[in-house]
Amino acid sequence: MRTCRFRRGGRERWGVVEGLEVRALTAEPWAGGLAEGPAYALSEVSLLAPAAPSKVVCVGRNYRAHARELGNEVPKEPLLFLKPSTAVIGPGGEIRLPEASKEVHHEAELAAVVGRTLTRASAAEARQAIFGWTCLDDVTARDVQRAEQHFTRAKGYDTFCPVGPVVETDLDPLDAVVTCRVNGEQRQRGSTRDMVVDPYALLAFISQIMTLLPGDLVATGTPEGVGPIRRGDWVEVEVSGIGVLKNPVV
């Protein structure tokens, strides 16, 4: 099943995607929302971020090759950081480059969408609590990150968390391909099989620290090949089995 959030006629709704059409849901899909009303062509609606998280939890250096390309060692435990919910934008949303940074990078990632409250969970329990999977771009002001040796400002700017286009519930997160293209040129391509910590163990680890709520996003790390984006670029993040998230840079 593929779910989404969309706007039509000034109204925002949760939806279920059926081929090239979408039908509205009575509530969030992870809350058991049921399809109602007519089907609309996807071309008639504007897709929004397919989740409205209270928080976005991310992990750094979860692919060995990415850690190496930035001159870092792989952490002994997951290196966690947060993105604010105000950073989230949907498909087609503009990534706005801040004046404070001269080196902003793309980071293509697979993200888990939490389906039910998760706290102090095992990996098996975390697996059952995941509603589905989506594409995420962990946009990063690399020069700010390098100068501060900290992630909050570098990764927390408004619009620095594109998400979408849909949530796919039927996906094997242990065998997916994550790709990033800028203006059609491939920059990143990696397999989730190369993760240091798999998504289920990652969510279990996070749940020992903070409670994950329905709709929260957990980004699982980026493969090697991160690089700069500039005004006028179009960035595409693709995860096999989900689709393509495309955003302009302004």
PDB file of C-alpha atoms in Angstrom:
ATOM      1  CA  MET A   1       0.000   0.000   0.000  1.00  0.00           C
ATOM      2  CA  ARG A   2       1.108   3.537  -0.766  1.00  0.00           C
ATOM      3  CA  THR A   3      -0.130   6.455   1.289  1.00  0.00           C
ATOM      4  CA  CYS A   4       0.358  10.184   0.956  1.00  0.00           C
ATOM      5  CA  ARG A   5      -0.794  13.607   2.061  1.00  0.00           C
ATOM      6  CA  PHE A   6      -2.190  15.929  -0.576  1.00  0.00           C
ATOM      7  CA  ARG A   7      -3.822  19.289  -1.168  1.00  0.00           C
ATOM      8  CA  ARG A   8      -6.790  19.827  -3.442  1.00  0.00           C
ATOM      9  CA  GLY A   9      -8.988  22.886  -3.574  1.00  0.00           C
ATOM     10  CA  GLY A  10      -7.214  24.431  -0.604  1.00  0.00           C
ATOM     11  CA  ARG A  11      -7.889  21.422   1.625  1.00  0.00           C
ATOM     12  CA  GLU A  12      -5.204  19.079   2.945  1.00  0.00           C
ATOM     13  CA  ARG A  13      -6.035  15.382   3.287  1.00  0.00           C
ATOM     14  CA  TRP A  14      -4.356  12.076   3.982  1.00  0.00           C
ATOM     15  CA  GLY A  15      -4.700   9.694   1.064  1.00  0.00           C
ATOM     16  CA  VAL A  16      -4.082   6.257  -0.387  1.00  0.00           C
ATOM     17  CA  VAL A  17      -2.502   6.021  -3.830  1.00  0.00           C
ATOM     18  CA  GLU A  18      -4.041   3.534  -6.244  1.00  0.00           C
ATOM     19  CA  GLY A  19      -2.148   3.507  -9.526  1.00  0.00           C
ATOM     20  CA  LEU A  20      -2.314   7.043 -10.929  1.00  0.00           C
ATOM     21  CA  GLU A  21      -5.137   8.069  -8.610  1.00  0.00           C
ATOM     22  CA  VAL A  22      -5.513   9.012  -4.973  1.00  0.00           C
ATOM     23  CA  ARG A  23      -8.456   8.672  -2.588  1.00  0.00           C
ATOM     24  CA  ALA A  24      -8.831  10.614   0.638  1.00  0.00           C
ATOM     25  CA  LEU A  25      -8.615   8.885   4.017  1.00  0.00           C
ATOM     26  CA  THR A  26     -10.732   9.639   7.068  1.00  0.00           C
ATOM     27  CA  ALA A  27      -7.630   9.876   9.298  1.00  0.00           C
ATOM     28  CA  GLU A  28      -3.876   9.319   9.272  1.00  0.00           C
ATOM     29  CA  PRO A  29      -3.107   6.014   7.555  1.00  0.00           C
ATOM     30  CA  TRP A  30      -1.251   4.656  10.603  1.00  0.00           C
ATOM     31  CA  ALA A  31      -4.326   5.505  12.703  1.00  0.00           C
ATOM     32  CA  GLY A  32      -6.548   3.297  10.574  1.00  0.00           C
ATOM     33  CA  GLY A  33      -7.929   5.933   8.213  1.00  0.00           C
ATOM     34  CA  LEU A  34     -10.398   4.542   5.679  1.00  0.00           C
ATOM     35  CA  ALA A  35     -10.767   5.566   2.046  1.00  0.00           C
ATOM     36  CA  GLU A  36     -13.762   7.755   1.302  1.00  0.00           C
ATOM     37  CA  GLY A  37     -15.150   9.800  -1.548  1.00  0.00           C
ATOM     38  CA  PRO A  38     -14.092   9.908  -5.192  1.00  0.00           C
ATOM     39  CA  ALA A  39     -10.698   9.111  -6.648  1.00  0.00           C
ATOM     40  CA  TYR A  40      -8.667  12.002  -8.046  1.00  0.00           C
ATOM     41  CA  ALA A  41      -5.931  11.840 -10.654  1.00  0.00           C
ATOM     42  CA  LEU A  42      -2.535  12.511  -9.111  1.00  0.00           C
ATOM     43  CA  SER A  43      -2.146  15.263 -11.695  1.00  0.00           C
ATOM     44  CA  GLU A  44      -5.117  17.061 -10.059  1.00  0.00           C
ATOM     45  CA  VAL A  45      -3.577  17.267  -6.588  1.00  0.00           C
ATOM     46  CA  SER A  46      -0.421  18.641  -4.968  1.00  0.00           C
ATOM     47  CA  LEU A  47       1.505  16.070  -2.975  1.00  0.00           C
ATOM     48  CA  LEU A  48       2.739  17.193   0.441  1.00  0.00           C
ATOM     49  CA  ALA A  49       5.179  15.525   2.827  1.00  0.00           C
ATOM     50  CA  PRO A  50       3.552  12.124   3.521  1.00  0.00           C
ATOM     51  CA  ALA A  51       4.094  12.435   7.285  1.00  0.00           C
ATOM     52  CA  ALA A  52       3.720  15.237   9.831  1.00  0.00           C
ATOM     53  CA  PRO A  53       6.298  14.190  12.430  1.00  0.00           C
ATOM     54  CA  SER A  54       6.744  15.544  15.927  1.00  0.00           C
ATOM     55  CA  LYS A  55      10.458  14.966  15.298  1.00  0.00           C
ATOM     56  CA  VAL A  56      12.859  13.608  12.705  1.00  0.00           C
ATOM     57  CA  VAL A  57      15.546  11.378  14.202  1.00  0.00           C
ATOM     58  CA  CYS A  58      18.644  10.863  12.068  1.00  0.00           C
ATOM     59  CA  VAL A  59      21.812   8.795  12.295  1.00  0.00           C
ATOM     60  CA  GLY A  60      25.237   9.841  11.082  1.00  0.00           C
ATOM     61  CA  ARG A  61      27.882   7.637   9.457  1.00  0.00           C
ATOM     62  CA  ASN A  62      25.678   4.571   9.119  1.00  0.00           C
ATOM     63  CA  TYR A  63      27.401   3.621   5.850  1.00  0.00           C
ATOM     64  CA  ARG A  64      31.128   2.935   6.153  1.00  0.00           C
ATOM     65  CA  ALA A  65      31.980   4.404   2.743  1.00  0.00           C
ATOM     66  CA  HIS A  66      30.229   7.676   3.615  1.00  0.00           C
ATOM     67  CA  ALA A  67      32.118   7.909   6.901  1.00  0.00           C
ATOM     68  CA  ARG A  68      35.385   7.414   5.008  1.00  0.00           C
ATOM     69  CA  GLU A  69      34.626  10.042   2.360  1.00  0.00           C
ATOM     70  CA  LEU A  70      34.285  12.687   5.090  1.00  0.00           C
ATOM     71  CA  GLY A  71      37.376  11.455   6.939  1.00  0.00           C
ATOM     72  CA  ASN A  72      35.432  10.044   9.889  1.00  0.00           C
ATOM     73  CA  GLU A  73      35.477   6.765  11.753  1.00  0.00           C
ATOM     74  CA  VAL A  74      32.368   4.633  12.106  1.00  0.00           C
ATOM     75  CA  PRO A  75      30.913   5.265  15.590  1.00  0.00           C
ATOM     76  CA  LYS A  76      30.771   2.395  18.065  1.00  0.00           C
ATOM     77  CA  GLU A  77      27.112   3.251  18.678  1.00  0.00           C
ATOM     78  CA  PRO A  78      24.621   5.048  16.410  1.00  0.00           C
ATOM     79  CA  LEU A  79      25.437   8.753  16.156  1.00  0.00           C
ATOM     80  CA  LEU A  80      22.030  10.379  16.592  1.00  0.00           C
ATOM     81  CA  PHE A  81      20.814  13.888  15.892  1.00  0.00           C
ATOM     82  CA  LEU A  82      17.452  15.579  15.362  1.00  0.00           C
ATOM     83  CA  LYS A  83      15.955  17.695  12.634  1.00  0.00           C
ATOM     84  CA  PRO A  84      13.068  19.969  13.635  1.00  0.00           C
ATOM     85  CA  SER A  85       9.645  19.325  12.164  1.00  0.00           C
ATOM     86  CA  THR A  86       9.835  22.825  10.653  1.00  0.00           C
ATOM     87  CA  ALA A  87      12.561  21.575   8.290  1.00  0.00           C
ATOM     88  CA  VAL A  88      10.151  19.146   6.596  1.00  0.00           C
ATOM     89  CA  ILE A  89       8.927  19.918   3.079  1.00  0.00           C
ATOM     90  CA  GLY A  90       7.232  17.733   0.496  1.00  0.00           C
ATOM     91  CA  PRO A  91       7.737  16.852  -3.163  1.00  0.00           C
ATOM     92  CA  GLY A  92       8.392  19.956  -5.235  1.00  0.00           C
ATOM     93  CA  GLY A  93       9.015  22.081  -2.160  1.00  0.00           C
ATOM     94  CA  GLU A  94      11.868  24.546  -2.467  1.00  0.00           C
ATOM     95  CA  ILE A  95      15.156  23.875  -0.674  1.00  0.00           C
ATOM     96  CA  ARG A  96      16.177  27.380   0.399  1.00  0.00           C
ATOM     97  CA  LEU A  97      19.913  27.921   0.772  1.00  0.00           C
ATOM     98  CA  PRO A  98      20.777  30.026   3.844  1.00  0.00           C
ATOM     99  CA  GLU A  99      23.043  33.048   3.557  1.00  0.00           C
ATOM    100  CA  ALA A 100      25.141  31.679   6.432  1.00  0.00           C
ATOM    101  CA  SER A 101      26.377  28.728   4.356  1.00  0.00           C
ATOM    102  CA  LYS A 102      28.396  28.531   1.151  1.00  0.00           C
ATOM    103  CA  GLU A 103      28.523  24.719   0.996  1.00  0.00           C
ATOM    104  CA  VAL A 104      25.188  22.906   1.236  1.00  0.00           C
ATOM    105  CA  HIS A 105      25.114  19.180   0.463  1.00  0.00           C
ATOM    106  CA  HIS A 106      22.486  16.607  -0.483  1.00  0.00           C
ATOM    107  CA  GLU A 107      22.226  13.357   1.500  1.00  0.00           C
ATOM    108  CA  ALA A 108      19.814  10.768   0.085  1.00  0.00           C
ATOM    109  CA  GLU A 109      18.286   8.428   2.655  1.00  0.00           C
ATOM    110  CA  LEU A 110      15.664   5.780   3.332  1.00  0.00           C
ATOM    111  CA  ALA A 111      13.398   6.853   6.197  1.00  0.00           C
ATOM    112  CA  ALA A 112      11.075   4.829   8.408  1.00  0.00           C
ATOM    113  CA  VAL A 113       7.635   6.178   9.281  1.00  0.00           C
ATOM    114  CA  VAL A 114       6.618   5.155  12.794  1.00  0.00           C
ATOM    115  CA  GLY A 115       3.130   3.681  13.030  1.00  0.00           C
ATOM    116  CA  ARG A 116       2.635   3.352  16.767  1.00  0.00           C
ATOM    117  CA  THR A 117       4.218   4.562  19.990  1.00  0.00           C
ATOM    118  CA  LEU A 118       7.568   2.919  20.602  1.00  0.00           C
ATOM    119  CA  THR A 119       9.566   3.071  23.819  1.00  0.00           C
ATOM    120  CA  ARG A 120      12.261   0.790  25.249  1.00  0.00           C
ATOM    121  CA  ALA A 121      11.585  -1.675  22.459  1.00  0.00           C
ATOM    122  CA  SER A 122      13.423  -4.661  21.058  1.00  0.00           C
ATOM    123  CA  ALA A 123      14.355  -4.842  17.384  1.00  0.00           C
ATOM    124  CA  ALA A 124      11.453  -7.238  16.819  1.00  0.00           C
ATOM    125  CA  GLU A 125       9.033  -4.816  18.471  1.00  0.00           C
ATOM    126  CA  ALA A 126      10.464  -1.926  16.456  1.00  0.00           C
ATOM    127  CA  ARG A 127       9.864  -3.858  13.259  1.00  0.00           C
ATOM    128  CA  GLN A 128       6.196  -4.265  14.139  1.00  0.00           C
ATOM    129  CA  ALA A 129       5.854  -0.560  14.989  1.00  0.00           C
ATOM    130  CA  ILE A 130       7.016   0.708  11.586  1.00  0.00           C
ATOM    131  CA  PHE A 131       4.149   1.782   9.337  1.00  0.00           C
ATOM    132  CA  GLY A 132       6.167   2.170   6.164  1.00  0.00           C
ATOM    133  CA  TRP A 133       9.074   3.749   4.332  1.00  0.00           C
ATOM    134  CA  THR A 134       9.759   6.908   2.362  1.00  0.00           C
ATOM    135  CA  CYS A 135      12.541   8.936   0.723  1.00  0.00           C
ATOM    136  CA  LEU A 136      14.304  11.710   2.637  1.00  0.00           C
ATOM    137  CA  ASP A 137      17.011  14.244   1.804  1.00  0.00           C
ATOM    138  CA  ASP A 138      19.086  15.153   4.866  1.00  0.00           C
ATOM    139  CA  VAL A 139      20.189  18.522   3.470  1.00  0.00           C
ATOM    140  CA  THR A 140      23.285  19.735   5.318  1.00  0.00           C
ATOM    141  CA  ALA A 141      25.238  22.990   5.542  1.00  0.00           C
ATOM    142  CA  ARG A 142      28.572  21.188   5.452  1.00  0.00           C
ATOM    143  CA  ASP A 143      30.743  24.222   6.157  1.00  0.00           C
ATOM    144  CA  VAL A 144      28.658  25.048   9.226  1.00  0.00           C
ATOM    145  CA  GLN A 145      28.846  21.447  10.412  1.00  0.00           C
ATOM    146  CA  ARG A 146      32.606  21.393   9.872  1.00  0.00           C
ATOM    147  CA  ALA A 147      33.123  24.659  11.757  1.00  0.00           C
ATOM    148  CA  GLU A 148      30.904  23.803  14.716  1.00  0.00           C
ATOM    149  CA  GLN A 149      31.514  20.049  14.974  1.00  0.00           C
ATOM    150  CA  HIS A 150      27.813  19.870  15.749  1.00  0.00           C
ATOM    151  CA  PHE A 151      24.753  18.981  13.708  1.00  0.00           C
ATOM    152  CA  THR A 152      21.838  21.072  14.956  1.00  0.00           C
ATOM    153  CA  ARG A 153      22.305  24.294  12.998  1.00  0.00           C
ATOM    154  CA  ALA A 154      23.920  22.649   9.974  1.00  0.00           C
ATOM    155  CA  LYS A 155      20.995  20.284   9.465  1.00  0.00           C
ATOM    156  CA  GLY A 156      18.136  22.196  11.061  1.00  0.00           C
ATOM    157  CA  TYR A 157      17.470  25.057   8.654  1.00  0.00           C
ATOM    158  CA  ASP A 158      13.925  25.447   7.354  1.00  0.00           C
ATOM    159  CA  THR A 159      13.388  23.311   4.202  1.00  0.00           C
ATOM    160  CA  PHE A 160      16.404  21.089   4.981  1.00  0.00           C
ATOM    161  CA  CYS A 161      14.297  17.905   5.188  1.00  0.00           C
ATOM    162  CA  PRO A 162      12.474  17.060   1.943  1.00  0.00           C
ATOM    163  CA  VAL A 163      10.332  13.927   2.364  1.00  0.00           C
ATOM    164  CA  GLY A 164       8.176  11.886  -0.023  1.00  0.00           C
ATOM    165  CA  PRO A 165       6.637  11.375  -2.436  1.00  0.00           C
ATOM    166  CA  VAL A 166       4.683   8.575  -0.727  1.00  0.00           C
ATOM    167  CA  VAL A 167       4.947   6.077   2.108  1.00  0.00           C
ATOM    168  CA  GLU A 168       5.322   2.492   0.924  1.00  0.00           C
ATOM    169  CA  THR A 169       4.224  -0.146   3.432  1.00  0.00           C
ATOM    170  CA  ASP A 170       5.428  -3.154   1.426  1.00  0.00           C
ATOM    171  CA  LEU A 171       9.202  -2.724   1.233  1.00  0.00           C
ATOM    172  CA  ASP A 172      12.214  -4.723   2.368  1.00  0.00           C
ATOM    173  CA  PRO A 173      14.415  -2.042   3.980  1.00  0.00           C
ATOM    174  CA  LEU A 174      17.335  -4.457   4.155  1.00  0.00           C
ATOM    175  CA  ASP A 175      17.575  -4.719   0.368  1.00  0.00           C
ATOM    176  CA  ALA A 176      16.759  -1.356  -1.210  1.00  0.00           C
ATOM    177  CA  VAL A 177      18.812   0.919  -3.460  1.00  0.00           C
ATOM    178  CA  VAL A 178      19.201   4.581  -2.490  1.00  0.00           C
ATOM    179  CA  THR A 179      20.066   6.999  -5.302  1.00  0.00           C
ATOM    180  CA  CYS A 180      20.560  10.752  -5.606  1.00  0.00           C
ATOM    181  CA  ARG A 181      20.678  12.733  -8.842  1.00  0.00           C
ATOM    182  CA  VAL A 182      21.344  16.439  -9.292  1.00  0.00           C
ATOM    183  CA  ASN A 183      20.122  17.879 -12.600  1.00  0.00           C
ATOM    184  CA  GLY A 184      19.850  14.307 -13.872  1.00  0.00           C
ATOM    185  CA  GLU A 185      23.454  13.394 -12.987  1.00  0.00           C
ATOM    186  CA  GLN A 186      23.857  10.513 -10.548  1.00  0.00           C
ATOM    187  CA  ARG A 187      25.719  11.532  -7.397  1.00  0.00           C
ATOM    188  CA  GLN A 188      24.887   8.751  -4.933  1.00  0.00           C
ATOM    189  CA  ARG A 189      23.951   5.107  -5.288  1.00  0.00           C
ATOM    190  CA  GLY A 190      24.134   2.606  -2.458  1.00  0.00           C
ATOM    191  CA  SER A 191      22.414  -0.430  -1.028  1.00  0.00           C
ATOM    192  CA  THR A 192      20.791  -0.552   2.389  1.00  0.00           C
ATOM    193  CA  ARG A 193      22.549  -3.902   2.770  1.00  0.00           C
ATOM    194  CA  ASP A 194      25.666  -1.843   3.532  1.00  0.00           C
ATOM    195  CA  MET A 195      24.215  -0.136   6.615  1.00  0.00           C
ATOM    196  CA  VAL A 196      26.283  -0.492   9.774  1.00  0.00           C
ATOM    197  CA  VAL A 197      23.147  -0.703  11.947  1.00  0.00           C
ATOM    198  CA  ASP A 198      19.995  -2.017  10.296  1.00  0.00           C
ATOM    199  CA  PRO A 199      16.757   0.006  10.595  1.00  0.00           C
ATOM    200  CA  TYR A 200      15.093  -2.288  13.140  1.00  0.00           C
ATOM    201  CA  ALA A 201      18.084  -2.232  15.492  1.00  0.00           C
ATOM    202  CA  LEU A 202      18.346   1.522  14.949  1.00  0.00           C
ATOM    203  CA  LEU A 203      14.744   2.203  15.996  1.00  0.00           C
ATOM    204  CA  ALA A 204      15.159  -0.074  19.003  1.00  0.00           C
ATOM    205  CA  PHE A 205      18.281   1.874  20.025  1.00  0.00           C
ATOM    206  CA  ILE A 206      16.505   5.213  19.637  1.00  0.00           C
ATOM    207  CA  SER A 207      13.535   3.986  21.669  1.00  0.00           C
ATOM    208  CA  GLN A 208      15.804   3.410  24.672  1.00  0.00           C
ATOM    209  CA  ILE A 209      16.477   7.167  24.673  1.00  0.00           C
ATOM    210  CA  MET A 210      13.293   8.838  23.472  1.00  0.00           C
ATOM    211  CA  THR A 211       9.754   7.739  22.759  1.00  0.00           C
ATOM    212  CA  LEU A 212       8.907   7.555  19.075  1.00  0.00           C
ATOM    213  CA  LEU A 213       5.373   8.669  18.238  1.00  0.00           C
ATOM    214  CA  PRO A 214       3.093   7.756  15.328  1.00  0.00           C
ATOM    215  CA  GLY A 215       4.106   9.799  12.296  1.00  0.00           C
ATOM    216  CA  ASP A 216       7.679  10.369  13.471  1.00  0.00           C
ATOM    217  CA  LEU A 217      10.428   9.877  10.902  1.00  0.00           C
ATOM    218  CA  VAL A 218      13.683   7.992  11.403  1.00  0.00           C
ATOM    219  CA  ALA A 219      16.289   8.594   8.689  1.00  0.00           C
ATOM    220  CA  THR A 220      18.662   5.656   8.370  1.00  0.00           C
ATOM    221  CA  GLY A 221      21.829   7.289   7.027  1.00  0.00           C
ATOM    222  CA  THR A 222      23.257   8.159   3.625  1.00  0.00           C
ATOM    223  CA  PRO A 223      25.577   6.245   1.280  1.00  0.00           C
ATOM    224  CA  GLU A 224      28.748   7.754  -0.149  1.00  0.00           C
ATOM    225  CA  GLY A 225      28.709  10.445  -2.819  1.00  0.00           C
ATOM    226  CA  VAL A 226      27.325  13.438  -0.925  1.00  0.00           C
ATOM    227  CA  GLY A 227      28.069  16.727  -2.611  1.00  0.00           C
ATOM    228  CA  PRO A 228      27.123  20.360  -3.144  1.00  0.00           C
ATOM    229  CA  ILE A 229      23.856  21.760  -4.420  1.00  0.00           C
ATOM    230  CA  ARG A 230      23.390  25.259  -5.796  1.00  0.00           C
ATOM    231  CA  ARG A 231      20.576  27.624  -6.654  1.00  0.00           C
ATOM    232  CA  GLY A 232      18.837  26.485  -9.811  1.00  0.00           C
ATOM    233  CA  ASP A 233      19.580  22.784  -9.227  1.00  0.00           C
ATOM    234  CA  TRP A 234      16.966  20.047  -9.103  1.00  0.00           C
ATOM    235  CA  VAL A 235      17.672  17.278  -6.601  1.00  0.00           C
ATOM    236  CA  GLU A 236      16.146  13.813  -6.943  1.00  0.00           C
ATOM    237  CA  VAL A 237      16.207  11.207  -4.180  1.00  0.00           C
ATOM    238  CA  GLU A 238      15.037   7.757  -5.213  1.00  0.00           C
ATOM    239  CA  VAL A 239      14.593   4.609  -3.166  1.00  0.00           C
ATOM    240  CA  SER A 240      13.777   1.475  -5.125  1.00  0.00           C
ATOM    241  CA  GLY A 241      10.206   0.393  -4.510  1.00  0.00           C
ATOM    242  CA  ILE A 242       9.082   3.822  -3.287  1.00  0.00           C
ATOM    243  CA  GLY A 243       9.552   6.418  -6.007  1.00  0.00           C
ATOM    244  CA  VAL A 244      11.363   9.682  -6.686  1.00  0.00           C
ATOM    245  CA  LEU A 245      11.398  12.754  -4.447  1.00  0.00           C
ATOM    246  CA  LYS A 246      12.242  15.840  -6.522  1.00  0.00           C
ATOM    247  CA  ASN A 247      12.964  19.327  -5.156  1.00  0.00           C
ATOM    248  CA  PRO A 248      14.324  22.582  -6.624  1.00  0.00           C
ATOM    249  CA  VAL A 249      17.080  24.565  -4.926  1.00  0.00           C
ATOM    250  CA  VAL A 250      16.586  28.318  -4.527  1.00  0.00           C
TER     251      VAL A 250
END
